[in-house]
PDB file of C-alpha atoms in Angstrom:
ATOM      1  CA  UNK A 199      31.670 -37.858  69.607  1.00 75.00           C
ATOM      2  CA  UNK A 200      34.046 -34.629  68.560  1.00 87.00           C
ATOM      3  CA  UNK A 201      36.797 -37.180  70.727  1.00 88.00           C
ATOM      4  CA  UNK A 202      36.014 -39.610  68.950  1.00 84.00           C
ATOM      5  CA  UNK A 203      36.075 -37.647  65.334  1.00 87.00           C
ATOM      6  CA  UNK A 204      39.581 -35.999  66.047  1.00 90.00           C
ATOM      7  CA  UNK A 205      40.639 -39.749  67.304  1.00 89.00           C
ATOM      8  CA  UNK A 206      39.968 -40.856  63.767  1.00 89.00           C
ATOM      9  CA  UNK A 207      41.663 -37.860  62.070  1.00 90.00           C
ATOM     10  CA  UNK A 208      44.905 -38.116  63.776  1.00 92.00           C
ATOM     11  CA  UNK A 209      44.940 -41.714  62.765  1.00 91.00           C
ATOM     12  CA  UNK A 210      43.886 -41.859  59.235  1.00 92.00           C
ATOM     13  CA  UNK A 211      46.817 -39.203  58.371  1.00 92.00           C
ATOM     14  CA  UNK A 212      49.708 -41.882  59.993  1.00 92.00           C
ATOM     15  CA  UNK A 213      47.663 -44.942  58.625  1.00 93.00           C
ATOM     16  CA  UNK A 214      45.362 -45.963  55.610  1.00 93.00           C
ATOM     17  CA  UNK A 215      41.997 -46.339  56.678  1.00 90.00           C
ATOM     18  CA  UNK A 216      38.521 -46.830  55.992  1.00 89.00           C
ATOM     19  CA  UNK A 217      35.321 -46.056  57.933  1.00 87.00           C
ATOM     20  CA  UNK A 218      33.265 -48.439  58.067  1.00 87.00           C
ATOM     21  CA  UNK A 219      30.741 -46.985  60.344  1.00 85.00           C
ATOM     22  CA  UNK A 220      29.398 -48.377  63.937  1.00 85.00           C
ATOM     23  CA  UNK A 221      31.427 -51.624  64.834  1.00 87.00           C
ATOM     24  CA  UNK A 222      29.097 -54.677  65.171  1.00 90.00           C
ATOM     25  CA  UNK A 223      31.527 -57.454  66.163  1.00 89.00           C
ATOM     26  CA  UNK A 224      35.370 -57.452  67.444  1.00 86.00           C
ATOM     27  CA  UNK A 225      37.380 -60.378  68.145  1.00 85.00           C
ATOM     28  CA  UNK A 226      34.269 -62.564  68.590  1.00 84.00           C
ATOM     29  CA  UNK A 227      31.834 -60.256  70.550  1.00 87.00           C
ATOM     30  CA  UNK A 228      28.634 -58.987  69.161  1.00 90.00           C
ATOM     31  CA  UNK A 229      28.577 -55.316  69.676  1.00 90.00           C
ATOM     32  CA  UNK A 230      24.537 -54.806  70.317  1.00 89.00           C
ATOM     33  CA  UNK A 231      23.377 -51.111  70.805  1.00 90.00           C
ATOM     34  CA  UNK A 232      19.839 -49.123  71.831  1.00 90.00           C
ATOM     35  CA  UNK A 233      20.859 -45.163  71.111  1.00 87.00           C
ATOM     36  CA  UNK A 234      17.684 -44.389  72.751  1.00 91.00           C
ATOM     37  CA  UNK A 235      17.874 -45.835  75.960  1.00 89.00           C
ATOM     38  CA  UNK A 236      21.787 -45.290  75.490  1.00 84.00           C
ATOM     39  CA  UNK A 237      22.630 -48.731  76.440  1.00 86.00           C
ATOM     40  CA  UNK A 238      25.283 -50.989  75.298  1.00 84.00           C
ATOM     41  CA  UNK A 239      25.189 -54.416  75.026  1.00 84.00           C
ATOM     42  CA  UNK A 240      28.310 -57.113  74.749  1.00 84.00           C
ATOM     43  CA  UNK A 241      27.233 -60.664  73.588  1.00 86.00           C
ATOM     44  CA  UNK A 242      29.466 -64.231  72.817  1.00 86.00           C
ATOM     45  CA  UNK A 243      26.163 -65.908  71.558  1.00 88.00           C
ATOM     46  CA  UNK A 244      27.308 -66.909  68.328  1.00 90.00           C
ATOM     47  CA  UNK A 245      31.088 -68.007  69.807  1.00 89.00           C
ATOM     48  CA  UNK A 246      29.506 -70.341  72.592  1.00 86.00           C
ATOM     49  CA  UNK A 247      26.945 -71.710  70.544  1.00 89.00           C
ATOM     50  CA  UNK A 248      30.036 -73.191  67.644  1.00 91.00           C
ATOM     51  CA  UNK A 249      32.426 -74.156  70.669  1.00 88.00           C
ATOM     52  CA  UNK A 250      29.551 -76.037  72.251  1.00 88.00           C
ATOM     53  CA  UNK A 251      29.239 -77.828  68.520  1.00 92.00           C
ATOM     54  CA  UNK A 252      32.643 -78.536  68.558  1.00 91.00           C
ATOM     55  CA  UNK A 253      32.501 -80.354  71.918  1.00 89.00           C
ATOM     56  CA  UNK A 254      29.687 -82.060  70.855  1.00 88.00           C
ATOM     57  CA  UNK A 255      27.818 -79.728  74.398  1.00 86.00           C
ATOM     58  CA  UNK A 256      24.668 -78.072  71.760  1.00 86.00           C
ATOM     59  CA  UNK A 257      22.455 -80.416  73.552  1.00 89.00           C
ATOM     60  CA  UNK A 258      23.379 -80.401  77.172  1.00 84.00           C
ATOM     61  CA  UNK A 259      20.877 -79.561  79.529  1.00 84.00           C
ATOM     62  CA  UNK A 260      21.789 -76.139  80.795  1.00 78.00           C
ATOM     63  CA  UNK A 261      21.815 -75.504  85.113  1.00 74.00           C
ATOM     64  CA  UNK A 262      21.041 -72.279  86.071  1.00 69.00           C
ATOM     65  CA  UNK A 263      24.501 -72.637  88.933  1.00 64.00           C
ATOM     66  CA  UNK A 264      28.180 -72.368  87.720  1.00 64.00           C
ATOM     67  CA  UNK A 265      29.001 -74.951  90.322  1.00 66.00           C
ATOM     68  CA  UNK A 266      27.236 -76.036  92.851  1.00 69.00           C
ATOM     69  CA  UNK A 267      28.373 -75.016  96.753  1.00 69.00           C
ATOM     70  CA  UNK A 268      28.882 -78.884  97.279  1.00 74.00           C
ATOM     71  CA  UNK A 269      31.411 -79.660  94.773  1.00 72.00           C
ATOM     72  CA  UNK A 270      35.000 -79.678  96.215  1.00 73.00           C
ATOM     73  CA  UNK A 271      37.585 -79.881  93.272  1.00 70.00           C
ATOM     74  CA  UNK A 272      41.034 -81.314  94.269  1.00 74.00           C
ATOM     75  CA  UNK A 273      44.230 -82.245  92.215  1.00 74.00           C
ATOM     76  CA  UNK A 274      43.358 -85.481  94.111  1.00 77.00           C
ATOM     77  CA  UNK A 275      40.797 -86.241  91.421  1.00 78.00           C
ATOM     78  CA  UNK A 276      43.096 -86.091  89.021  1.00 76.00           C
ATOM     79  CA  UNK A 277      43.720 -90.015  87.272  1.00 81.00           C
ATOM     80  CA  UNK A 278      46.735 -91.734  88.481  1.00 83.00           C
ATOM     81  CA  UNK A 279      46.616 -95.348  86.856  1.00 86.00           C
ATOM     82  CA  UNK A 280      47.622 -95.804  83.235  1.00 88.00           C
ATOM     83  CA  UNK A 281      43.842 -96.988  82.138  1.00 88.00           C
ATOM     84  CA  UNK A 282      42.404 -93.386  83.432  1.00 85.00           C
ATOM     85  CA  UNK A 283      44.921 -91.381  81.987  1.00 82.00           C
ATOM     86  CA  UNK A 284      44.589 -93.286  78.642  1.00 84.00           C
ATOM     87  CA  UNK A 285      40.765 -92.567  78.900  1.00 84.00           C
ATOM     88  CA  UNK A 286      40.847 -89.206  79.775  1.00 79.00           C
ATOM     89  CA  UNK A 287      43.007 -87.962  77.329  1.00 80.00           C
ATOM     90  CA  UNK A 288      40.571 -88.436  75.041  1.00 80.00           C
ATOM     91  CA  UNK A 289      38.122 -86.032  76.710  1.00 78.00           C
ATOM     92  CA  UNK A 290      39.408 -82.824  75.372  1.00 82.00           C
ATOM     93  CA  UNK A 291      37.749 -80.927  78.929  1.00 75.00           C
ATOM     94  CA  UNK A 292      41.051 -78.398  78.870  1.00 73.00           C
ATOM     95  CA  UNK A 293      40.492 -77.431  75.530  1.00 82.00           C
ATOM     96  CA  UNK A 294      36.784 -77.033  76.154  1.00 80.00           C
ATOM     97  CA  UNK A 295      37.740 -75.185  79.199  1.00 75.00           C
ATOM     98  CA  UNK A 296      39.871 -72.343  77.745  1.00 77.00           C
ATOM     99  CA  UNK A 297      37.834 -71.664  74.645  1.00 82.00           C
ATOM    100  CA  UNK A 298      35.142 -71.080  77.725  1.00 77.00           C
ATOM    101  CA  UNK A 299      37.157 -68.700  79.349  1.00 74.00           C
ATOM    102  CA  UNK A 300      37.773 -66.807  76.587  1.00 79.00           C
ATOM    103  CA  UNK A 301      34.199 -66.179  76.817  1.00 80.00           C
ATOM    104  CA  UNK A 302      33.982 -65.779  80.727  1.00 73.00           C
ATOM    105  CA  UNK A 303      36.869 -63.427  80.867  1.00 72.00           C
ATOM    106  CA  UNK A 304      35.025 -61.321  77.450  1.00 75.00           C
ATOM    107  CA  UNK A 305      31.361 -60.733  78.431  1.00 71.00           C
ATOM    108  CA  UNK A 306      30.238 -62.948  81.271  1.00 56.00           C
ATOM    109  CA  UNK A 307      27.509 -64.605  79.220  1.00 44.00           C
ATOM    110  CA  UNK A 308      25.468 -65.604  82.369  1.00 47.00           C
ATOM    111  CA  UNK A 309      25.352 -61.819  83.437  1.00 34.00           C
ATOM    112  CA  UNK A 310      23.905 -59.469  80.536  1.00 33.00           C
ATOM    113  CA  UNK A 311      26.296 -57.220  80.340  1.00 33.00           C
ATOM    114  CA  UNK A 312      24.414 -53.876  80.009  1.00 29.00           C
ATOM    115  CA  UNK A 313      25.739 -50.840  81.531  1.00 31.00           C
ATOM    116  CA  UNK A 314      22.974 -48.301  81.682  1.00 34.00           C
ATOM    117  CA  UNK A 315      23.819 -44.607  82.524  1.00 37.00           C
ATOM    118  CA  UNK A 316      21.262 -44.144  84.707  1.00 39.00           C
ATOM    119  CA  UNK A 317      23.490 -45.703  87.560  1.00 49.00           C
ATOM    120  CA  UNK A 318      27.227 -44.708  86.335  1.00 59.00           C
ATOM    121  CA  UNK A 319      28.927 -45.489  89.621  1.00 74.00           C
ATOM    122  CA  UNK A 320      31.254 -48.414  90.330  1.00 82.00           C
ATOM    123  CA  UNK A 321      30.751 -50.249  92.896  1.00 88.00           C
ATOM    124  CA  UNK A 322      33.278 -53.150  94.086  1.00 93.00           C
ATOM    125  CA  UNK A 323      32.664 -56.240  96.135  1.00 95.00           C
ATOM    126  CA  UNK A 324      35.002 -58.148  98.085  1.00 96.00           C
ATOM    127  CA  UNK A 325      35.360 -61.830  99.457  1.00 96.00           C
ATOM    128  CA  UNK A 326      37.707 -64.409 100.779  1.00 96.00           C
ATOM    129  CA  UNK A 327      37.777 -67.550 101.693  1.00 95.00           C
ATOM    130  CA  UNK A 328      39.960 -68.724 103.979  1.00 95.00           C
ATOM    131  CA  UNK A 329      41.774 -72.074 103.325  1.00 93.00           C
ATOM    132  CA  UNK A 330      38.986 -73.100 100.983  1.00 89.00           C
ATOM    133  CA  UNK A 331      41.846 -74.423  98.086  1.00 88.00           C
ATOM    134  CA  UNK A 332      41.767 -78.206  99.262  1.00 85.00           C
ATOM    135  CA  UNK A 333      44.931 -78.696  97.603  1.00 87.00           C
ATOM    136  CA  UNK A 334      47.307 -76.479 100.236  1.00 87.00           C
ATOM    137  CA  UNK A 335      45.084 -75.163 102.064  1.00 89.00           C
ATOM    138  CA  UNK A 336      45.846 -71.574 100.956  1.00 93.00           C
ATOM    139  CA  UNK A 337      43.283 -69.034 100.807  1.00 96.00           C
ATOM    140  CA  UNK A 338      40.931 -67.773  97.525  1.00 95.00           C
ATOM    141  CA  UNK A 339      40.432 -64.068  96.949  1.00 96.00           C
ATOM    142  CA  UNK A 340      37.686 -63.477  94.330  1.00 95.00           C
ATOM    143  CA  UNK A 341      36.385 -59.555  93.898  1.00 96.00           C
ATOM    144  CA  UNK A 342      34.105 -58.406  90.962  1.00 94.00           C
ATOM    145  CA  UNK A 343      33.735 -54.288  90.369  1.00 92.00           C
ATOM    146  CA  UNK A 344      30.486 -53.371  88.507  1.00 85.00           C
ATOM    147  CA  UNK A 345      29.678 -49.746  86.124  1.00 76.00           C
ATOM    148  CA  UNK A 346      25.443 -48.955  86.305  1.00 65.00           C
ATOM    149  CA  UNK A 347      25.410 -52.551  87.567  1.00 70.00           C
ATOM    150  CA  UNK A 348      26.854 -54.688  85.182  1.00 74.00           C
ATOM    151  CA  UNK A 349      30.356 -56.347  85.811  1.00 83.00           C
ATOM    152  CA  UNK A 350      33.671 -54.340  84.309  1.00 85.00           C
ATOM    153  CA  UNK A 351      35.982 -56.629  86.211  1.00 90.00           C
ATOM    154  CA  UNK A 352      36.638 -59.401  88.236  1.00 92.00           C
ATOM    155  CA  UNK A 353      39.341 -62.093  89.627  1.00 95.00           C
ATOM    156  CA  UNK A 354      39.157 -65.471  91.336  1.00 94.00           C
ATOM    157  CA  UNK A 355      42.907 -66.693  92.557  1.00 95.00           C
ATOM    158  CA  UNK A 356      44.645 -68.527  95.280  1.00 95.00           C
ATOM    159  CA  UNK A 357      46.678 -66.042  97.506  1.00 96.00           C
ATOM    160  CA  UNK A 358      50.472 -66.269  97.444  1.00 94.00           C
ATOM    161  CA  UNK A 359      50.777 -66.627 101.016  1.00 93.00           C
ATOM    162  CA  UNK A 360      49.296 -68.192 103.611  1.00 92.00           C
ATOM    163  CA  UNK A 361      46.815 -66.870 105.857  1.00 94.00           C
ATOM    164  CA  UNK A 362      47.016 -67.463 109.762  1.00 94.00           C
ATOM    165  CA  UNK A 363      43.432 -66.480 110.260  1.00 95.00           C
ATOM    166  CA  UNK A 364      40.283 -65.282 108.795  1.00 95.00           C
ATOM    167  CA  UNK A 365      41.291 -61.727 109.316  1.00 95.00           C
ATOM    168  CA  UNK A 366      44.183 -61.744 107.849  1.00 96.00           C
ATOM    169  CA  UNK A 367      42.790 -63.780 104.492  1.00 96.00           C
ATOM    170  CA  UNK A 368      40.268 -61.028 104.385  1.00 96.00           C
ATOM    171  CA  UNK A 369      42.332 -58.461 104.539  1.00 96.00           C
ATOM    172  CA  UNK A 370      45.069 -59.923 101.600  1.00 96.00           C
ATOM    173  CA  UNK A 371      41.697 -59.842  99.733  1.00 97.00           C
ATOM    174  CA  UNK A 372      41.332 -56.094  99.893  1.00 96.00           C
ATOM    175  CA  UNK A 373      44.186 -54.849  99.704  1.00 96.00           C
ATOM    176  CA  UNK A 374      43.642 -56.676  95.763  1.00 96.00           C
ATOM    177  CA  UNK A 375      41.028 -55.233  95.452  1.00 96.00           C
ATOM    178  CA  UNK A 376      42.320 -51.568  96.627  1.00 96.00           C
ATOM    179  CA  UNK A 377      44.996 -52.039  94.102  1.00 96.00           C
ATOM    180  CA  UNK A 378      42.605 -52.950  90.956  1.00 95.00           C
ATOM    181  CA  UNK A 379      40.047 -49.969  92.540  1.00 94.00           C
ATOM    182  CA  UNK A 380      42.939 -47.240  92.016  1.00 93.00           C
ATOM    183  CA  UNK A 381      43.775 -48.590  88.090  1.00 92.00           C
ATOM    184  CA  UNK A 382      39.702 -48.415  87.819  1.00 90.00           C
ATOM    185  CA  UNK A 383      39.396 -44.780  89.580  1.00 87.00           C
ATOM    186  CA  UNK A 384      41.910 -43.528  86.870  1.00 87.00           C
ATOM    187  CA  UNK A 385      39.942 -45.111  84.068  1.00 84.00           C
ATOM    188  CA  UNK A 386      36.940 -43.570  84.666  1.00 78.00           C
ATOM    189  CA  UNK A 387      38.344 -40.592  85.345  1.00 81.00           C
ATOM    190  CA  UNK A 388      39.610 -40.356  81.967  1.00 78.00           C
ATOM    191  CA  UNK A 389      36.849 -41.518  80.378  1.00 73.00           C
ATOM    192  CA  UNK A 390      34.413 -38.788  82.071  1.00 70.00           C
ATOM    193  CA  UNK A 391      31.809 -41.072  83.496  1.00 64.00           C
TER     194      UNK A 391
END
């Protein structure tokens, strides 16, 4: 907290401000705290709740899977004749989409996003699937690194080259995860944990 208090000081003598005490919300996340257990909790609630009432999605039954192992997305799917395009373009599903990820990339709502101090490692995990994007046929690399067991960070993308094998797919996969591993190393480093 003395960090924190000389933090402050430095800035309120190059800027005007205010204190307003403990921060409950920042761009659209609900700041949720429990001192005693010294826990920290990130929430969207409020944000997913009004973009589901502006897509008209409050009262869709809710699945407890993102997407099921049997779905198999393809640009194929997309509509080609004049009729489909003319319908869907009144479905407002990218728009939907990114106000979503705003959400997914923020706090994770399916995961609670607590990170307790009782555990303070990170911990990374690793996967890839080789040629699982049915459009090329290129490889996914998806990775997610956790703090006391909730997620800190995680990526899902398409490698930029193609793999010749399993192995090598894997091991494109790694080496992105090495890479975000150092920047996280450094990061808690500084921080102390």
């Amino acid at each position: 907290m003395v960090e924190v208090n000389k933090l402050k000081s430095l800035l309120s003598k190059e800027f005007d401000m205010k204190d307003l005490g403990a921060t409950k919300k920042i761009i659209e996340m609900e700041i949720h705290r429990d001192r005693a257990s010294r826990r920290l909790w990130l929430s969207q609630y409020s944000y997913v709740k009004r973009v589901l009432e502006m897509f008209n999605m409050n009262n869709a039954k809710p699945v407890s899977t993102h997407l099921a192992n049997h779905f198999r997305l393809s640009t194929n799917q997309y509509p080609k004749i004049d009729d489909e395009v003319k319908d869907m373009s009144k479905v407002l599903y990218a728009s939907a989409v990114g106000c979503l990820m705003y959400a997914m990339v923020c706090t994770r709502l399916d995961l609670a996003c607590v990170v307790s101090v009782s555990d303070p490692s990170v911990r990374g995990y690793v996967d890839a699937d080789y040629a699982g994007d049915l459009d090329d046929r290129r490889s996914t690399t998806s990775y997610v690194f956790t703090l006391g067991g909730g997620p800190i960070c995680w990526k899902f993308m398409i490698q930029s080259l193609v793999a010749l094998s399993t192995t090598e797919s894997e091991y494109m996969a790694i080496v992105e995860a090495a890479k975000e591993s150092l920047w996280l190393i450094g990061l808690v480093k500084e921080l102390g944990i």
